[in-house]
PDB file of C-alpha atoms in Angstrom:
ATOM      1  CA  MET A   1      49.472-104.941 115.378  1.00 38.00           C
ATOM      2  CA  GLY A   2      47.006-107.535 116.638  1.00 44.00           C
ATOM      3  CA  THR A   3      44.915-110.158 114.921  1.00 41.00           C
ATOM      4  CA  SER A   4      44.569-109.412 111.234  1.00 37.00           C
ATOM      5  CA  THR A   5      43.547-110.894 107.926  1.00 37.00           C
ATOM      6  CA  SER A   6      44.990-110.490 104.460  1.00 37.00           C
ATOM      7  CA  GLN A   7      44.507-107.137 102.789  1.00 45.00           C
ATOM      8  CA  LYS A   8      44.862-108.574  99.288  1.00 48.00           C
ATOM      9  CA  LEU A   9      41.782-107.969  97.173  1.00 52.00           C
ATOM     10  CA  SER A  10      39.854-111.118  96.344  1.00 55.00           C
ATOM     11  CA  VAL A  11      37.207-109.629  94.094  1.00 74.00           C
ATOM     12  CA  THR A  12      37.059-109.413  90.317  1.00 84.00           C
ATOM     13  CA  ARG A  13      34.453-107.346  88.516  1.00 90.00           C
ATOM     14  CA  VAL A  14      33.684-106.552  84.911  1.00 94.00           C
ATOM     15  CA  CYS A  15      33.466-102.849  84.137  1.00 96.00           C
ATOM     16  CA  TRP A  16      29.999-101.833  82.972  1.00 96.00           C
ATOM     17  CA  ASN A  17      31.512 -99.328  80.552  1.00 97.00           C
ATOM     18  CA  CYS A  18      34.442-101.036  78.817  1.00 97.00           C
ATOM     19  CA  ASN A  19      33.712-104.685  79.737  1.00 97.00           C
ATOM     20  CA  GLN A  20      37.256-105.213  80.973  1.00 96.00           C
ATOM     21  CA  LYS A  21      37.951-107.323  84.051  1.00 94.00           C
ATOM     22  CA  GLU A  22      39.177-105.374  87.066  1.00 90.00           C
ATOM     23  CA  ASP A  23      40.809-106.997  90.099  1.00 86.00           C
ATOM     24  CA  SER A  24      43.345-104.398  91.267  1.00 82.00           C
ATOM     25  CA  SER A  25      41.116-101.411  92.093  1.00 87.00           C
ATOM     26  CA  LEU A  26      38.158-101.169  94.435  1.00 89.00           C
ATOM     27  CA  PHE A  27      36.468 -98.075  93.092  1.00 94.00           C
ATOM     28  CA  PHE A  28      37.589 -97.194  89.565  1.00 95.00           C
ATOM     29  CA  CYS A  29      38.214 -99.202  86.415  1.00 95.00           C
ATOM     30  CA  SER A  30      41.939 -99.017  85.661  1.00 93.00           C
ATOM     31  CA  HIS A  31      41.164 -99.158  81.928  1.00 95.00           C
ATOM     32  CA  CYS A  32      38.534 -96.434  81.431  1.00 96.00           C
ATOM     33  CA  ARG A  33      38.476 -94.781  84.927  1.00 95.00           C
ATOM     34  CA  LYS A  34      34.718 -95.175  85.338  1.00 96.00           C
ATOM     35  CA  VAL A  35      33.288 -95.908  88.788  1.00 96.00           C
ATOM     36  CA  LEU A  36      32.965 -99.651  89.232  1.00 95.00           C
ATOM     37  CA  LYS A  37      30.004-101.564  90.579  1.00 94.00           C
ATOM     38  CA  PRO A  38      30.385-101.600  94.398  1.00 93.00           C
ATOM     39  CA  PRO A  39      32.109-104.720  95.731  1.00 90.00           C
ATOM     40  CA  GLU A  40      30.380-107.139  98.058  1.00 89.00           C
ATOM     41  CA  VAL A  41      31.327-106.168 101.599  1.00 90.00           C
ATOM     42  CA  LEU A  42      31.209-108.326 104.714  1.00 87.00           C
ATOM     43  CA  SER A  43      29.177-106.877 107.565  1.00 77.00           C
ATOM     44  CA  VAL A  44      28.261-108.292 110.968  1.00 70.00           C
ATOM     45  CA  GLU A  45      24.775-109.096 109.666  1.00 71.00           C
ATOM     46  CA  SER A  46      25.913-110.464 106.287  1.00 67.00           C
ATOM     47  CA  PRO A  47      24.544-113.930 105.511  1.00 61.00           C
ATOM     48  CA  GLU A  48      26.916-116.734 104.601  1.00 61.00           C
ATOM     49  CA  SER A  49      28.183-116.304 101.048  1.00 58.00           C
ATOM     50  CA  GLU A  50      29.953-118.505  98.514  1.00 54.00           C
ATOM     51  CA  THR A  51      31.850-115.471  97.270  1.00 61.00           C
ATOM     52  CA  SER A  52      34.716-113.736  99.066  1.00 65.00           C
ATOM     53  CA  PRO A  53      33.468-110.315 100.141  1.00 83.00           C
ATOM     54  CA  ILE A  54      35.990-107.687 101.118  1.00 90.00           C
ATOM     55  CA  SER A  55      36.133-106.202 104.605  1.00 93.00           C
ATOM     56  CA  LEU A  56      35.291-102.731 105.836  1.00 95.00           C
ATOM     57  CA  PHE A  57      38.978-102.390 106.707  1.00 96.00           C
ATOM     58  CA  GLN A  58      39.877-103.009 103.066  1.00 94.00           C
ATOM     59  CA  MET A  59      37.406-100.313 102.058  1.00 94.00           C
ATOM     60  CA  LEU A  60      39.586 -97.807 103.923  1.00 96.00           C
ATOM     61  CA  GLU A  61      42.888 -99.557 103.165  1.00 94.00           C
ATOM     62  CA  VAL A  62      43.881-100.132 106.789  1.00 96.00           C
ATOM     63  CA  GLU A  63      45.111-103.222 108.588  1.00 94.00           C
ATOM     64  CA  PRO A  64      42.229-105.204 110.146  1.00 95.00           C
ATOM     65  CA  SER A  65      43.225-105.001 113.794  1.00 96.00           C
ATOM     66  CA  PHE A  66      41.609-103.881 117.033  1.00 97.00           C
ATOM     67  CA  GLU A  67      44.564-101.495 117.394  1.00 97.00           C
ATOM     68  CA  VAL A  68      43.790-100.032 113.976  1.00 97.00           C
ATOM     69  CA  ASN A  69      45.439 -96.823 112.804  1.00 97.00           C
ATOM     70  CA  LEU A  70      42.427 -94.510 113.137  1.00 97.00           C
ATOM     71  CA  GLU A  71      44.216 -91.496 111.690  1.00 97.00           C
ATOM     72  CA  GLU A  72      45.044 -93.434 108.544  1.00 97.00           C
ATOM     73  CA  ALA A  73      41.451 -94.684 108.303  1.00 97.00           C
ATOM     74  CA  LYS A  74      40.091 -91.123 108.567  1.00 98.00           C
ATOM     75  CA  LYS A  75      42.620 -89.801 106.052  1.00 97.00           C
ATOM     76  CA  ASN A  76      41.720 -92.483 103.502  1.00 97.00           C
ATOM     77  CA  TYR A  77      38.019 -91.942 104.151  1.00 97.00           C
ATOM     78  CA  ARG A  78      38.311 -88.256 103.340  1.00 97.00           C
ATOM     79  CA  LYS A  79      40.385 -89.001 100.240  1.00 96.00           C
ATOM     80  CA  PHE A  80      37.968 -91.593  98.871  1.00 96.00           C
ATOM     81  CA  GLN A  81      34.879 -89.527  99.669  1.00 96.00           C
ATOM     82  CA  ALA A  82      36.385 -86.586  97.801  1.00 95.00           C
ATOM     83  CA  MET A  83      37.003 -88.848  94.798  1.00 95.00           C
ATOM     84  CA  LEU A  84      33.560 -90.442  94.897  1.00 94.00           C
ATOM     85  CA  HIS A  85      31.283 -87.616  96.006  1.00 88.00           C
ATOM     86  CA  PRO A  86      28.029 -87.893  94.000  1.00 83.00           C
ATOM     87  CA  ASP A  87      28.292 -84.241  92.936  1.00 88.00           C
ATOM     88  CA  ARG A  88      31.334 -85.125  90.851  1.00 92.00           C
ATOM     89  CA  PHE A  89      29.197 -87.440  88.718  1.00 94.00           C
ATOM     90  CA  SER A  90      26.122 -85.280  88.172  1.00 91.00           C
ATOM     91  CA  ASN A  91      26.757 -85.216  84.404  1.00 94.00           C
ATOM     92  CA  CYS A  92      27.689 -88.889  84.156  1.00 95.00           C
ATOM     93  CA  PRO A  93      25.485 -91.846  83.213  1.00 95.00           C
ATOM     94  CA  GLU A  94      22.838 -92.705  85.794  1.00 95.00           C
ATOM     95  CA  ILE A  95      24.460 -96.032  86.612  1.00 96.00           C
ATOM     96  CA  GLU A  96      27.729 -94.311  87.506  1.00 96.00           C
ATOM     97  CA  GLN A  97      25.882 -91.827  89.723  1.00 95.00           C
ATOM     98  CA  GLN A  98      24.186 -94.743  91.474  1.00 96.00           C
ATOM     99  CA  TYR A  99      27.466 -96.597  92.012  1.00 96.00           C
ATOM    100  CA  SER A 100      29.196 -93.523  93.430  1.00 95.00           C
ATOM    101  CA  GLN A 101      26.329 -93.007  95.907  1.00 95.00           C
ATOM    102  CA  GLU A 102      26.409 -96.656  96.981  1.00 95.00           C
ATOM    103  CA  ILE A 103      30.164 -96.668  97.513  1.00 95.00           C
ATOM    104  CA  SER A 104      29.955 -93.378  99.415  1.00 95.00           C
ATOM    105  CA  SER A 105      27.434 -94.986 101.791  1.00 94.00           C
ATOM    106  CA  MET A 106      29.687 -98.024 102.187  1.00 94.00           C
ATOM    107  CA  LEU A 107      32.604 -95.765 103.117  1.00 96.00           C
ATOM    108  CA  ASN A 108      30.414 -94.123 105.764  1.00 96.00           C
ATOM    109  CA  GLU A 109      29.602 -97.537 107.211  1.00 95.00           C
ATOM    110  CA  ALA A 110      33.278 -98.496 107.191  1.00 96.00           C
ATOM    111  CA  LEU A 111      34.400 -95.419 109.113  1.00 97.00           C
ATOM    112  CA  THR A 112      31.510 -95.622 111.603  1.00 97.00           C
ATOM    113  CA  THR A 113      32.364 -99.265 112.338  1.00 96.00           C
ATOM    114  CA  ILE A 114      36.114 -98.789 112.584  1.00 97.00           C
ATOM    115  CA  GLU A 115      35.936 -95.619 114.718  1.00 97.00           C
ATOM    116  CA  SER A 116      33.778 -97.258 117.410  1.00 97.00           C
ATOM    117  CA  PRO A 117      35.712 -99.698 119.652  1.00 97.00           C
ATOM    118  CA  TYR A 118      32.505-101.666 120.281  1.00 96.00           C
ATOM    119  CA  LEU A 119      31.513-101.930 116.618  1.00 96.00           C
ATOM    120  CA  ARG A 120      35.104-102.590 115.587  1.00 97.00           C
ATOM    121  CA  ALA A 121      35.460-105.445 118.075  1.00 97.00           C
ATOM    122  CA  GLU A 122      32.107-106.935 117.107  1.00 94.00           C
ATOM    123  CA  TYR A 123      33.063-106.732 113.435  1.00 95.00           C
ATOM    124  CA  LEU A 124      36.505-108.284 113.952  1.00 96.00           C
ATOM    125  CA  LEU A 125      34.884-111.138 115.869  1.00 94.00           C
ATOM    126  CA  ARG A 126      32.901-111.940 112.719  1.00 91.00           C
ATOM    127  CA  LEU A 127      35.716-111.196 110.281  1.00 92.00           C
ATOM    128  CA  VAL A 128      38.526-113.110 111.987  1.00 92.00           C
ATOM    129  CA  PHE A 129      36.711-115.829 113.923  1.00 92.00           C
ATOM    130  CA  ASP A 130      33.406-116.067 112.018  1.00 88.00           C
ATOM    131  CA  GLU A 131      31.539-115.612 115.312  1.00 88.00           C
ATOM    132  CA  ASN A 132      28.814-113.216 116.441  1.00 82.00           C
ATOM    133  CA  VAL A 133      27.963-111.767 119.825  1.00 75.00           C
ATOM    134  CA  THR A 134      24.387-111.011 120.831  1.00 60.00           C
ATOM    135  CA  GLU A 135      23.139-107.976 122.728  1.00 48.00           C
ATOM    136  CA  ASP A 136      22.057-110.198 125.626  1.00 46.00           C
ATOM    137  CA  SER A 137      25.115-111.161 127.663  1.00 44.00           C
ATOM    138  CA  THR A 138      23.274-114.165 129.127  1.00 39.00           C
ATOM    139  CA  SER A 139      23.240-115.795 125.700  1.00 43.00           C
ATOM    140  CA  LEU A 140      27.008-115.595 125.249  1.00 42.00           C
ATOM    141  CA  ASN A 141      29.159-118.705 125.393  1.00 42.00           C
ATOM    142  CA  PRO A 142      29.523-119.985 128.985  1.00 39.00           C
ATOM    143  CA  GLY A 143      33.162-118.880 129.173  1.00 37.00           C
ATOM    144  CA  ALA A 144      32.154-115.308 128.418  1.00 46.00           C
ATOM    145  CA  ASN A 145      29.534-114.879 131.177  1.00 74.00           C
ATOM    146  CA  LEU A 146      29.889-111.607 133.032  1.00 84.00           C
ATOM    147  CA  PRO A 147      30.907-111.573 136.727  1.00 87.00           C
ATOM    148  CA  THR A 148      28.190-110.795 139.250  1.00 86.00           C
ATOM    149  CA  GLU A 149      30.237-107.944 140.730  1.00 89.00           C
ATOM    150  CA  PHE A 150      30.494-106.288 137.333  1.00 89.00           C
ATOM    151  CA  LEU A 151      26.738-106.467 136.769  1.00 87.00           C
ATOM    152  CA  GLN A 152      26.167-105.131 140.295  1.00 87.00           C
ATOM    153  CA  SER A 153      28.393-102.122 139.630  1.00 87.00           C
ATOM    154  CA  ILE A 154      26.511-101.427 136.393  1.00 87.00           C
ATOM    155  CA  LEU A 155      23.221-101.577 138.300  1.00 88.00           C
ATOM    156  CA  GLU A 156      24.511 -99.133 140.924  1.00 86.00           C
ATOM    157  CA  TRP A 157      25.751 -96.685 138.293  1.00 86.00           C
ATOM    158  CA  ASN A 158      22.410 -96.787 136.517  1.00 85.00           C
ATOM    159  CA  GLU A 159      20.659 -96.058 139.801  1.00 85.00           C
ATOM    160  CA  VAL A 160      22.886 -93.008 140.309  1.00 84.00           C
ATOM    161  CA  LEU A 161      21.985 -91.727 136.851  1.00 84.00           C
ATOM    162  CA  GLU A 162      18.270 -92.258 137.449  1.00 81.00           C
ATOM    163  CA  ASP A 163      18.326 -90.239 140.676  1.00 78.00           C
ATOM    164  CA  THR A 164      20.993 -87.555 140.301  1.00 70.00           C
ATOM    165  CA  ASN A 165      19.216 -84.890 142.437  1.00 64.00           C
ATOM    166  CA  GLY A 166      21.676 -82.287 141.234  1.00 54.00           C
ATOM    167  CA  ARG A 167      24.684 -84.210 142.523  1.00 64.00           C
ATOM    168  CA  ASP A 168      28.082 -83.774 140.887  1.00 69.00           C
ATOM    169  CA  LEU A 169      28.610 -86.545 138.363  1.00 80.00           C
ATOM    170  CA  ASP A 170      32.307 -85.860 137.763  1.00 82.00           C
ATOM    171  CA  ASP A 171      33.335 -88.704 140.057  1.00 83.00           C
ATOM    172  CA  LEU A 172      31.146 -91.162 138.161  1.00 84.00           C
ATOM    173  CA  LYS A 173      32.520 -89.865 134.877  1.00 86.00           C
ATOM    174  CA  VAL A 174      36.106 -90.495 136.021  1.00 89.00           C
ATOM    175  CA  LYS A 175      35.306 -93.994 137.321  1.00 88.00           C
ATOM    176  CA  LEU A 176      33.462 -94.866 134.134  1.00 89.00           C
ATOM    177  CA  SER A 177      36.323 -93.675 131.938  1.00 91.00           C
ATOM    178  CA  LYS A 178      38.866 -95.623 133.981  1.00 94.00           C
ATOM    179  CA  SER A 179      36.792 -98.819 133.894  1.00 93.00           C
ATOM    180  CA  ARG A 180      36.105 -98.486 130.161  1.00 94.00           C
ATOM    181  CA  ASN A 181      39.790 -97.971 129.376  1.00 96.00           C
ATOM    182  CA  SER A 182      40.591-101.093 131.386  1.00 96.00           C
ATOM    183  CA  VAL A 183      38.103-103.102 129.299  1.00 96.00           C
ATOM    184  CA  LEU A 184      39.587-101.716 126.066  1.00 97.00           C
ATOM    185  CA  LYS A 185      43.024-102.891 127.207  1.00 97.00           C
ATOM    186  CA  GLN A 186      41.673-106.355 128.055  1.00 97.00           C
ATOM    187  CA  LEU A 187      39.893-106.498 124.712  1.00 97.00           C
ATOM    188  CA  SER A 188      43.084-105.648 122.843  1.00 97.00           C
ATOM    189  CA  GLU A 189      44.962-108.349 124.750  1.00 98.00           C
ATOM    190  CA  ALA A 190      42.192-110.871 124.041  1.00 97.00           C
ATOM    191  CA  PHE A 191      42.477-110.236 120.300  1.00 97.00           C
ATOM    192  CA  GLU A 192      46.251-110.633 120.524  1.00 96.00           C
ATOM    193  CA  LYS A 193      45.784-114.004 122.255  1.00 97.00           C
ATOM    194  CA  GLN A 194      42.852-114.935 119.972  1.00 96.00           C
ATOM    195  CA  ASP A 195      40.805-115.707 123.088  1.00 96.00           C
ATOM    196  CA  VAL A 196      37.281-115.717 121.654  1.00 94.00           C
ATOM    197  CA  ASN A 197      35.466-116.131 124.977  1.00 91.00           C
ATOM    198  CA  SER A 198      37.385-113.226 126.500  1.00 93.00           C
ATOM    199  CA  ILE A 199      36.674-111.128 123.408  1.00 95.00           C
ATOM    200  CA  LYS A 200      32.944-111.810 123.715  1.00 93.00           C
ATOM    201  CA  GLY A 201      32.876-111.077 127.426  1.00 92.00           C
ATOM    202  CA  ASN A 202      34.721-107.779 127.031  1.00 94.00           C
ATOM    203  CA  ILE A 203      32.544-106.748 124.096  1.00 95.00           C
ATOM    204  CA  ALA A 204      29.515-107.243 126.348  1.00 92.00           C
ATOM    205  CA  LYS A 205      31.166-105.169 129.091  1.00 93.00           C
ATOM    206  CA  LEU A 206      32.023-102.428 126.617  1.00 94.00           C
ATOM    207  CA  LYS A 207      28.398-102.284 125.478  1.00 92.00           C
ATOM    208  CA  TYR A 208      27.275-101.685 129.057  1.00 91.00           C
ATOM    209  CA  PHE A 209      29.853 -98.925 129.509  1.00 92.00           C
ATOM    210  CA  ASP A 210      28.876 -97.238 126.242  1.00 92.00           C
ATOM    211  CA  ASN A 211      25.207 -97.279 127.224  1.00 91.00           C
ATOM    212  CA  ILE A 212      25.984 -95.650 130.576  1.00 90.00           C
ATOM    213  CA  SER A 213      28.279 -93.124 128.892  1.00 89.00           C
ATOM    214  CA  ALA A 214      25.457 -92.151 126.535  1.00 90.00           C
ATOM    215  CA  LYS A 215      23.065 -91.656 129.486  1.00 87.00           C
ATOM    216  CA  LEU A 216      25.659 -89.615 131.355  1.00 86.00           C
ATOM    217  CA  LYS A 217      26.335 -87.426 128.331  1.00 83.00           C
ATOM    218  CA  PHE A 218      22.590 -86.817 127.900  1.00 84.00           C
ATOM    219  CA  ILE A 219      22.246 -85.732 131.539  1.00 81.00           C
ATOM    220  CA  ILE A 220      25.312 -83.460 131.508  1.00 77.00           C
ATOM    221  CA  ASP A 221      24.412 -81.872 128.164  1.00 71.00           C
TER     222      ASP A 221
END
């Protein structure tokens, strides 16, 4: 399954409506069924906290792993969004409407992060190892520096995209897909081995590939 952290909830809140403590449900009070105040959630940019925020994986009730079950995440997302859609609370107290909107936004962030291999890896780096990776690969830890040949290939691919002259880009698309899949495999293995430097290096590579993929998609479309 890969590197993971406990899925047990570590947050207790007091319901705004019935004043009962709730520590077994993320979204609804088990006593009066009102929408609870949104829990504190850990994000990549979250500052250090004395509390124990839950993870975006917990928001969607999936195991925190790079090899996450995406179908389960999407299924739970749809289920929770249907339960918490703001339209369902249009006749409820204003505070409950506000909470449902905030949780709905948090669910959007959770799915966006978990669906993207790059964002998922970056988030797991923070969640599991309490480390961050910067956009600039030169500022990564020394062990995660990118090989010169990799950077040279990225430069060449960018040059091709900048001067297509009507050429067929299918070959580049195939090479890019193959190289990206190879990095995803290495990234998965790095999480399994808990090799932080390798994780950082492959996250940086994946960012380069995603940027080129976006440029290629723009040109083809």
